[in-house]
Coordinates of C-alpha atoms and ligand atoms in Angstrom, one line a residue:
X20 CA 48.6 2.8 -26.4
X21 CA 49.2 -1.1 -25.4
X22 CA 51.9 -3.4 -27.6
X23 CA 51.7 -7.4 -26.7
X24 CA 54.7 -9.1 -27.5
X25 CA 53.1 -12.2 -28.4
X26 CA 53.9 -15.9 -30.8
X27 CA 54.8 -18.9 -29.1
X28 CA 57.5 -20.0 -29.9
X29 CA 61.0 -18.5 -27.1
X30 CA 63.8 -17.0 -28.4
X31 CA 62.2 -15.6 -31.2
X32 CA 62.6 -12.0 -29.4
X33 CA 59.8 -10.9 -27.7
X34 CA 61.8 -9.8 -24.7
X35 CA 64.4 -7.9 -26.5
X36 CA 62.1 -6.1 -29.1
X37 CA 59.7 -5.1 -25.9
X38 CA 63.6 -3.7 -23.9
X39 CA 63.8 -1.7 -27.0
X40 CA 60.3 -0.7 -27.6
X41 CA 59.9 1.2 -23.9
X42 CA 63.6 2.0 -23.8
X43 CA 62.4 4.5 -27.1
X44 CA 59.5 6.0 -26.8
X45 CA 61.4 6.1 -22.3
X46 CA 64.0 8.0 -23.2
X47 CA 62.3 10.8 -25.8
X48 CA 60.4 10.6 -22.6
X49 CA 57.2 8.8 -22.3
X50 CA 56.1 7.0 -20.2
X51 CA 56.1 3.5 -19.9
X52 CA 55.8 0.2 -17.8
X53 CA 56.6 -2.3 -19.7
X54 CA 54.1 -5.7 -18.4
X55 CA 56.4 -9.1 -17.8
X56 CA 53.9 -11.6 -18.8
X57 CA 55.9 -14.3 -19.2
X58 CA 56.7 -16.6 -15.9
X59 CA 60.2 -16.3 -16.6
X60 CA 60.6 -12.6 -15.7
X61 CA 64.0 -12.6 -18.9
X62 CA 62.6 -8.4 -18.7
X63 CA 62.6 -8.2 -15.5
X64 CA 65.8 -9.8 -14.6
X65 CA 67.4 -7.6 -16.6
X66 CA 65.7 -4.3 -15.4
X67 CA 67.4 -6.2 -11.8
X68 CA 70.7 -6.5 -13.9
X69 CA 70.1 -2.6 -14.0
X70 CA 69.4 -2.0 -10.8
X71 CA 72.6 -3.6 -10.3
X72 CA 75.4 -1.4 -13.0
X73 CA 73.4 1.6 -11.4
X74 CA 72.1 2.9 -14.8
X75 CA 69.5 5.4 -14.9
X76 CA 65.6 4.6 -14.7
X77 CA 64.1 3.9 -18.0
X78 CA 61.0 2.7 -17.0
X79 CA 59.4 0.2 -15.0
X80 CA 59.5 -3.5 -15.2
X81 CA 56.5 -5.4 -13.2
X82 CA 56.0 -9.1 -12.9
X83 CA 52.4 -9.8 -14.1
X84 CA 52.0 -13.1 -15.5
X85 CA 48.4 -14.1 -14.3
X86 CA 45.2 -14.4 -16.6
X87 CA 44.2 -11.8 -15.0
X88 CA 46.5 -9.7 -17.2
X89 CA 43.9 -8.2 -19.1
X90 CA 41.9 -6.9 -16.6
X91 CA 44.5 -4.7 -15.0
X92 CA 46.5 -3.5 -18.0
X93 CA 44.2 -1.0 -18.0
X94 CA 44.7 -0.1 -14.7
X95 CA 47.9 0.7 -15.4
X96 CA 47.6 2.4 -19.3
X97 CA 46.0 5.1 -17.0
X98 CA 48.8 6.4 -15.0
X99 CA 51.5 6.7 -18.3
X100 CA 51.6 6.9 -22.4
X101 CA 52.7 3.2 -22.9
X102 CA 52.1 -0.2 -22.0
X103 CA 54.2 -2.5 -23.8
X104 CA 53.3 -6.8 -23.1
X105 CA 56.4 -8.9 -23.0
X106 CA 54.1 -12.4 -23.8
X107 CA 54.6 -15.9 -22.5
X108 CA 55.8 -18.8 -24.1
X109 CA 53.5 -21.6 -24.9
X110 CA 50.7 -20.1 -22.4
X111 CA 47.5 -19.9 -23.5
X112 CA 45.3 -18.6 -20.5
X113 CA 48.1 -15.8 -20.7
X114 CA 48.5 -15.5 -23.6
X115 CA 44.4 -15.2 -25.0
X116 CA 45.1 -12.2 -21.9
X117 CA 47.4 -10.1 -23.6
X118 CA 46.0 -9.9 -26.6
X119 CA 42.6 -8.6 -25.0
X120 CA 44.8 -6.2 -23.0
X121 CA 46.0 -5.4 -26.7
X122 CA 45.6 -2.5 -29.0
X123 CA 48.7 -3.8 -31.0
X124 CA 50.0 -6.6 -31.9
X125 CA 53.4 -7.4 -32.4
X126 CA 54.5 -11.1 -33.6
X127 CA 58.3 -11.1 -33.8
X128 CA 59.2 -14.5 -36.3
X129 CA 63.0 -15.4 -37.8
X130 CA 62.9 -14.8 -41.3
X131 CA 63.4 -18.1 -42.8
X132 CA 60.7 -20.1 -44.1
X133 CA 61.2 -22.6 -42.0
X134 CA 60.8 -20.9 -38.6
X135 CA 56.7 -21.3 -39.2
X136 CA 56.3 -17.2 -38.9
X137 CA 52.7 -18.2 -40.0
X138 CA 52.4 -19.8 -36.1
X139 CA 48.4 -21.7 -36.5
X140 CA 48.3 -21.2 -32.0
X141 CA 49.0 -17.1 -32.3
X142 CA 46.9 -16.6 -35.0
X143 CA 43.7 -18.7 -34.5
X144 CA 44.0 -17.9 -30.4
X145 CA 44.0 -13.8 -32.8
X146 CA 41.2 -14.8 -35.0
X147 CA 39.7 -15.4 -31.3
X148 CA 40.6 -12.1 -29.6
X149 CA 39.1 -10.3 -32.6
X150 CA 35.6 -11.6 -31.9
X151 CA 35.9 -9.2 -29.2
X152 CA 38.1 -6.4 -30.2
X153 CA 37.7 -6.4 -33.7
X154 CA 40.3 -3.0 -34.3
X155 CA 43.0 -5.3 -32.5
X156 CA 46.1 -4.5 -35.2
X157 CA 48.0 -6.6 -36.0
X158 CA 51.3 -6.9 -37.2
X159 CA 54.4 -9.7 -37.7
X160 CA 58.3 -8.3 -36.9
X161 CA 61.1 -9.6 -38.7
X162 CA 64.2 -10.1 -36.4
X163 CA 68.0 -11.3 -36.4
X164 CA 68.2 -11.1 -40.6
X165 CA 70.9 -11.3 -42.0
X166 CA 73.4 -10.1 -43.9
X167 CA 72.5 -11.5 -46.6
X168 CA 69.2 -10.4 -46.9
X169 CA 67.6 -13.2 -49.8
X170 CA 66.0 -14.6 -47.0
X171 CA 64.1 -11.8 -45.5
X172 CA 63.3 -10.5 -48.1
X173 CA 61.3 -13.6 -49.3
X174 CA 60.0 -13.9 -46.4
X175 CA 58.6 -10.2 -46.1
X176 CA 57.6 -10.8 -49.5
X177 CA 55.2 -14.0 -49.0
X178 CA 54.2 -12.1 -45.6
X179 CA 53.6 -8.9 -47.3
X180 CA 48.8 -10.0 -48.7
X181 CA 49.5 -11.9 -45.6
X182 CA 47.1 -11.2 -42.8
X183 CA 48.5 -10.2 -39.9
X184 CA 50.9 -8.1 -42.7
X185 CA 54.5 -7.6 -41.8
X186 CA 56.3 -4.6 -40.9
X187 CA 58.9 -2.8 -43.4
X188 CA 61.9 -2.2 -40.5
X189 CA 63.5 -5.3 -39.9
X190 CA 66.0 -5.9 -37.2
X191 CA 69.1 -6.8 -38.4
X192 CA 71.1 -9.7 -36.8
X193 CA 74.1 -7.9 -34.2
X194 CA 75.7 -9.2 -31.4
X195 CA 75.1 -5.8 -29.6
X196 CA 71.3 -6.6 -28.5
X197 CA 73.0 -10.0 -27.0
X198 CA 75.8 -7.2 -25.8
X199 CA 73.4 -4.7 -24.7
X200 CA 70.8 -7.8 -22.3
X201 CA 73.8 -8.9 -20.1
X202 CA 74.0 -5.2 -18.9
X203 CA 70.8 -4.5 -18.3
X204 CA 71.3 -1.5 -21.6
X205 CA 69.8 -0.8 -24.5
X206 CA 71.6 -1.1 -27.9
X207 CA 71.3 3.0 -27.4
X208 CA 73.3 2.9 -24.2
X209 CA 76.4 1.3 -26.5
X210 CA 76.6 2.7 -29.0
X211 CA 73.7 5.3 -30.0
X212 CA 74.5 5.6 -33.6
X213 CA 74.9 2.0 -33.8
X214 CA 72.9 0.2 -37.5
X215 CA 70.5 -1.9 -33.6
X216 CA 69.9 1.7 -32.5
X217 CA 68.8 2.3 -35.5
X218 CA 66.8 0.2 -36.9
X219 CA 64.7 0.3 -33.1
X220 CA 64.1 4.0 -33.9
X221 CA 63.2 3.2 -36.9
X222 CA 60.6 -0.3 -36.0
X223 CA 59.3 2.7 -32.9
X224 CA 58.7 5.2 -35.7
X225 CA 56.6 2.6 -38.0
X226 CA 55.1 1.3 -35.1
X227 CA 53.3 5.3 -33.8
X228 CA 52.3 5.4 -37.8
X229 CA 49.8 2.2 -37.4
X230 CA 48.6 3.3 -33.7
X231 CA 49.7 7.0 -32.7
Ligands
LIG325 N1 68.3 -8.9 -33.4 C1 68.7 -9.3 -32.9 N2 70.1 -10.1 -32.9 C2 71.2 -10.9 -31.9 N3 70.5 -11.0 -30.8 C3 69.4 -11.6 -30.5 C4 68.3 -10.1 -32.4 N4 67.5 -10.4 -30.9 C5 67.0 -11.1 -30.2 N5 68.5 -11.5 -29.6 C6 69.0 -12.1 -28.5 O1 69.0 -14.5 -28.8 C7 67.9 -14.6 -27.8 C8 66.2 -14.8 -27.6 O2 65.5 -13.6 -27.5 P1 65.6 -12.9 -27.1 O3 64.6 -11.3 -26.9 O4 64.5 -13.8 -25.6 O5 63.1 -13.4 -27.0 P2 61.5 -14.7 -26.8 O6 61.0 -13.6 -26.1 O7 61.1 -14.2 -27.9 O8 62.3 -15.5 -25.8 C9 68.5 -13.1 -26.5 O9 69.5 -14.2 -26.4 C10 68.8 -12.7 -27.1 O10 69.9 -11.7 -26.8
LIG326 MG1 61.5 -13.5 -23.1

């Protein structure tokens, strides 16, 4: 399966969720490659930090911030079980290419009515991609949900009848994600039983039910 984390907005959790999804699959024995399609290369930085800390390699990270991504991805996919694409901010050509490569698009959004989750740009690009790939699946993922889940619940309700729909699994606002990122780790490597680690496992399980 090729999963792309896309949203032209920065800071919504594309890189965080891409790394953790790839990591979750890898720790369950799947062969995974993460494509860093962001010219800033944050996922590559993470894997470099991981190497510096002498932590075991969980999955390969390749930098491929090119409009030809959709041509390269199927070749890379042949050698692994899953490809996870960490999407670029604001780059329409690259975003189009990622949309053409993916089987499933995950759009991370913050649980705020002001976040503009129903972001016009990504939705219109998605509509375009579906002309060529009608089977392309897409879901919103609520990230950084606060302890007070009222807003999250309201956002989820607003998105319930939406296309793309929102995943039931949500990710909380948790410092573990920032701590893990800094040291080239995953939240499950800091504490396997933490709420953050459990949320990632649930997210992964729900994704597998959509596109096994
Ligand atoms: N659920 C979360 N809880 C706390 N911090 C988070 C969470 N998700 C992301 N972050 C932090 O927010 C920042 C932006 O996340 P990132 O994944 O880099 O977003 P994007 O790739 O969409 O720009 C990072 O510093 C990251 O550690
Ligand atoms: Mg990023």
